[in-house]
Amino acid sequence: MRIVVLDGKTLNPGDNPWSPVEQLGELTVHNGTLPDEVVQRGSGADVLVINKIVLGPAEFSQLPGLKLVAVTATGCDCVDLRAAREHGVGVANVPEYGTNSVAQFVMAMLLHWTSHVAAHADAVRHGQWREANAFSFWNMPLHDLTGKSLGIVGWGRIGRRVGHLARAFGMRLLIHSRRPPEDLPDGARAVSLAELFQTSDAVSLHCPLTEATRRLVGMDLFSRMKSSAILINTARGAIIDEDALVQALRDGRPRYAALDVVGREPIEDEHPLLRLENCIVTPHMAWATVEARQRLMSETAENIRRNMAGQPRNLVPPR
């Protein structure tokens, strides 16, 4: 079996060996692949391992021997699933590897804007505590999470885990999901999207990127938010209308944003979001703890082994 990894650097930048996959066949690893290199590098492969490489009808039609695409991620929006099915290619993802990692990161973003740890450490470094001549010093409001409401858009594995962590902080939960949410914790309420944005103290996005959710969050929802609210996105950048978000942050609704994903990655140096003091952008890293990447590696290997043995595992149906 010939296995080709097209963009392997994010999964293994040097601390997460490919040995579980290497044991399954002849392995070739490329750290990254340009769009016009995909067909040439994938030619003759039984399995392509990808993270964000785009595979559509043109690529599948030129890779007749391909049997499986192993996506080293939960989201499969980079693969045309119908084209894969039409060419007899299975697509397998890894649904659960990063649940804890992403949920932990959401709470870190929430605490960033409520406790301002880094900003105050920086103030101390620049002498502002000494200049205040007081035993205690702060230069911006600090807020408890207890009693605040967290709106969670998308009640899947990560959304549920975020809700569990938020409840440990004493937060109240408002949930919006495309299907009626099940297994709601005591005190949590299922609400409309409009009510969630209007009444939440913080909103965290956890829905997949589909045509229905593309630019789902725009000026109409921003205008409903509290002037003290926080918006967090660790899902997909294109769920947010970024032009509308820039204007909304300038208008003060929401007060803060924390984004681990943007519409075009990496973000351009001139992007207006980077010039806003009330917005932080991190480099799509919420998923990337060592432990999560180790799980992702082992689960990807198991997906390949099982699916190539005719034992379907984590196959993604076409939309």
XYZ file of C-alpha atoms in Angstrom:
319
model
C 0.000 0.000 0.000
C 1.362 3.412 -0.991
C 0.526 6.280 1.383
C 1.303 9.916 0.535
C 1.037 12.740 3.068
C 0.550 16.053 1.259
C 0.675 18.596 4.112
C 2.134 16.920 7.166
C 4.005 19.732 8.912
C 1.185 20.832 11.205
C 0.570 17.312 12.486
C 4.273 16.559 12.904
C 6.504 19.635 13.072
C 9.157 17.365 14.602
C 7.641 16.099 17.854
C 5.041 13.586 16.620
C 6.618 10.810 14.476
C 4.782 9.224 11.548
C 5.694 5.715 12.741
C 2.045 4.557 13.294
C 1.282 5.338 9.634
C 4.669 4.187 8.344
C 3.974 0.687 9.648
C 1.054 0.346 7.220
C 2.890 0.658 3.907
C 5.258 2.677 1.752
C 5.070 6.210 3.155
C 6.027 9.515 1.529
C 5.663 12.678 3.611
C 5.536 16.209 2.202
C 5.463 19.052 4.704
C 3.341 21.106 2.317
C 2.009 20.871 -1.230
C 0.964 23.590 -3.662
C -2.335 23.186 -5.535
C -0.606 22.434 -8.851
C 1.537 19.732 -7.189
C -1.330 17.660 -5.762
C -1.938 15.383 -8.751
C 1.748 14.767 -9.470
C 2.560 13.943 -5.845
C -0.593 11.887 -5.378
C -0.165 9.851 -8.552
C 0.000 6.136 -7.766
C -1.099 6.555 -4.160
C -3.640 4.235 -2.569
C -4.111 6.662 0.316
C -3.718 10.435 0.497
C -3.301 11.952 3.945
C -4.296 15.613 4.038
C -5.139 18.356 6.482
C -6.144 21.427 4.471
C -5.283 20.405 0.896
C -8.257 20.996 -1.422
C -9.452 17.949 -3.357
C -12.214 18.399 -5.922
C -13.499 16.771 -9.120
C -10.391 17.744 -11.116
C -8.042 16.089 -8.652
C -10.115 12.926 -8.198
C -10.474 12.453 -11.966
C -6.686 12.431 -12.316
C -6.025 10.019 -9.443
C -7.727 6.820 -10.673
C -5.931 4.506 -8.266
C -6.852 6.448 -5.146
C -8.915 4.493 -2.636
C -8.944 6.599 0.535
C -8.439 10.184 1.667
C -7.476 10.280 5.339
C -8.197 13.764 6.687
C -6.119 14.635 9.744
C -8.899 16.814 11.130
C -12.532 16.778 12.181
C -13.763 19.111 9.427
C -13.743 17.835 5.843
C -14.788 21.038 4.063
C -11.584 20.919 1.961
C -12.805 17.743 0.213
C -15.597 17.574 -2.350
C -17.343 14.584 -0.807
C -19.691 13.966 -3.714
C -16.807 13.924 -6.167
C -14.990 11.478 -3.906
C -18.006 9.153 -3.853
C -18.438 9.377 -7.635
C -14.843 8.214 -8.072
C -15.152 5.459 -5.492
C -12.868 7.130 -2.950
C -13.596 6.914 0.757
C -13.014 9.935 2.996
C -12.256 9.351 6.675
C -11.876 11.988 9.370
C -10.965 11.960 13.052
C -13.966 13.324 14.956
C -12.795 13.381 18.564
C -9.050 13.930 18.835
C -9.137 17.643 19.756
C -12.237 17.993 21.914
C -10.374 18.705 25.148
C -7.707 20.802 23.465
C -10.154 23.142 21.728
C -12.441 23.462 24.745
C -9.473 24.343 26.949
C -8.431 27.003 24.437
C -11.927 28.524 24.428
C -11.690 29.001 28.183
C -8.214 30.510 27.799
C -9.643 33.052 25.345
C -12.532 33.816 27.666
C -10.155 34.351 30.586
C -7.903 36.505 28.421
C -10.658 39.126 28.124
C -12.039 38.820 31.668
C -8.811 38.620 33.714
C -6.358 40.461 31.393
C -3.406 38.485 32.790
C -0.983 39.214 29.935
C -1.887 42.908 29.794
C -1.270 43.384 33.499
C 1.979 41.398 33.429
C 3.080 43.713 30.628
C 2.047 46.748 32.680
C 4.188 45.537 35.581
C 7.111 44.978 33.230
C 6.802 48.590 32.112
C 6.752 49.975 35.653
C 3.078 50.924 35.964
C 2.573 49.048 39.259
C 5.551 50.829 40.816
C 4.314 54.166 39.505
C 0.873 53.534 41.046
C 2.564 53.307 44.482
C -0.070 50.897 45.822
C 0.004 47.287 47.017
C -2.552 46.356 44.321
C -2.919 47.721 40.813
C -5.123 47.177 37.772
C -5.737 49.402 34.777
C -8.838 47.795 33.282
C -11.969 46.151 34.722
C -11.746 42.549 35.924
C -14.863 40.351 35.809
C -16.122 37.147 37.419
C -17.391 34.402 35.134
C -19.710 33.090 37.832
C -23.279 34.054 37.022
C -22.464 35.140 33.466
C -24.130 33.440 30.490
C -22.244 31.623 27.748
C -23.983 31.135 24.417
C -22.773 28.032 22.565
C -23.578 27.778 18.852
C -23.326 24.097 17.941
C -23.927 21.339 20.492
C -21.488 18.701 19.259
C -18.600 17.124 21.136
C -16.614 20.346 21.501
C -19.644 22.471 22.319
C -20.631 20.019 25.052
C -17.113 20.017 26.500
C -17.001 23.817 26.505
C -20.325 23.811 28.316
C -18.966 21.401 30.930
C -15.944 23.632 31.600
C -18.064 26.793 31.670
C -20.375 25.269 34.270
C -17.323 24.602 36.455
C -16.821 28.373 36.438
C -20.439 28.887 37.477
C -21.655 30.101 34.096
C -25.190 29.697 32.761
C -25.554 28.051 29.331
C -27.628 29.090 26.320
C -27.521 26.600 23.445
C -28.364 26.894 19.762
C -28.080 23.902 17.448
C -29.380 23.035 13.994
C -31.039 19.999 15.577
C -32.905 20.094 18.899
C -30.034 19.759 21.406
C -30.014 16.638 23.545
C -28.538 15.952 26.966
C -28.667 19.564 28.092
C -27.179 20.081 31.563
C -29.464 21.243 34.342
C -30.274 24.916 33.929
C -29.137 25.114 30.285
C -31.663 26.460 27.775
C -32.073 25.863 24.058
C -32.761 29.217 22.384
C -32.961 30.819 18.961
C -29.806 32.253 17.458
C -31.155 35.776 17.845
C -31.916 35.283 21.548
C -28.537 33.685 22.153
C -26.664 36.674 20.725
C -28.926 39.153 22.482
C -28.691 37.707 25.985
C -25.260 36.040 26.230
C -22.316 37.631 27.994
C -20.027 35.566 25.764
C -20.692 33.607 22.568
C -18.570 30.652 21.437
C -18.956 29.231 17.911
C -18.762 25.454 17.397
C -20.805 24.755 14.270
C -19.341 23.239 11.073
C -18.760 25.321 7.969
C -21.493 24.571 5.435
C -23.342 26.679 2.906
C -25.961 27.261 5.608
C -23.399 28.542 8.127
C -21.121 30.517 5.797
C -21.223 34.147 7.045
C -23.918 33.082 9.470
C -22.715 35.633 12.007
C -23.056 39.121 10.575
C -24.176 42.611 11.466
C -27.726 41.592 12.345
C -26.459 39.346 15.138
C -23.638 41.667 16.174
C -26.092 44.536 16.638
C -28.034 42.422 19.131
C -25.030 41.733 21.378
C -24.421 43.371 24.720
C -21.884 46.173 24.746
C -19.911 44.086 27.263
C -20.077 40.800 25.288
C -17.219 38.613 24.067
C -17.218 36.686 20.771
C -15.032 33.553 20.472
C -14.465 31.556 17.287
C -12.470 28.325 17.246
C -14.611 26.702 14.522
C -14.107 28.068 10.990
C -13.339 31.643 10.020
C -15.889 31.868 7.218
C -18.756 31.410 9.680
C -18.236 35.106 10.492
C -18.692 38.027 8.116
C -15.308 39.603 8.887
C -16.118 42.998 7.350
C -19.162 43.193 9.596
C -17.099 42.101 12.607
C -14.560 44.876 12.049
C -17.334 47.458 12.038
C -19.093 45.841 14.999
C -15.928 45.885 17.115
C -15.400 49.539 16.242
C -19.003 50.195 17.312
C -18.491 48.283 20.583
C -20.868 45.338 20.024
C -19.288 42.975 20.869
C -16.778 44.584 23.193
C -14.117 41.944 22.540
C -13.398 39.206 20.005
C -11.028 36.234 20.224
C -10.465 34.412 16.949
C -8.378 31.294 16.380
C -9.619 31.026 12.802
C -10.147 33.537 10.003
C -11.582 33.390 6.508
C -8.200 33.295 4.785
C -5.319 31.614 6.569
C -2.704 32.729 7.328
C -4.196 36.162 7.953
C -2.796 38.996 5.854
C -0.561 41.505 7.655
C -2.816 44.370 6.557
C -6.056 42.800 7.772
C -8.069 45.399 9.720
C -8.789 42.927 12.539
C -5.102 43.098 13.477
C -5.360 46.843 14.054
C -8.147 46.579 16.626
C -7.136 46.634 20.298
C -10.292 44.748 21.276
C -9.569 41.749 19.028
C -6.991 38.992 19.348
C -6.188 36.566 16.542
C -4.275 33.355 17.199
C -2.856 31.125 14.419
C -5.416 28.256 14.213
C -3.749 26.473 17.115
C -6.590 25.501 19.477
C -6.439 21.898 18.248
C -2.667 21.535 18.402
C -1.662 20.358 21.879
C 0.943 17.591 21.773
C -1.560 15.186 23.271
C -4.222 16.018 20.681
C -1.784 15.613 17.793
C -0.609 12.265 19.152
C -4.231 11.092 19.275
C -4.750 12.419 15.776
C -1.749 10.488 14.473
C -2.812 7.192 16.021
C -6.465 7.621 14.959
C -5.427 8.467 11.385
C -3.329 5.301 11.248
C -6.242 3.251 12.539
C -8.591 4.834 9.971
C -6.219 3.827 7.172
C -5.698 0.301 8.484
C -9.380 -0.426 9.013
C -10.730 1.155 5.839
C -8.152 -0.454 3.583
C -9.007 -3.789 5.211
C -12.666 -3.342 4.303
C -13.730 -2.446 7.844
C -15.352 1.017 7.442
C -14.318 3.479 10.128
C -15.041 7.213 10.436
C -16.090 7.454 6.796
C -17.720 10.819 6.054
C -20.907 10.679 3.960
C -21.347 13.174 1.112
C -23.444 16.227 1.936
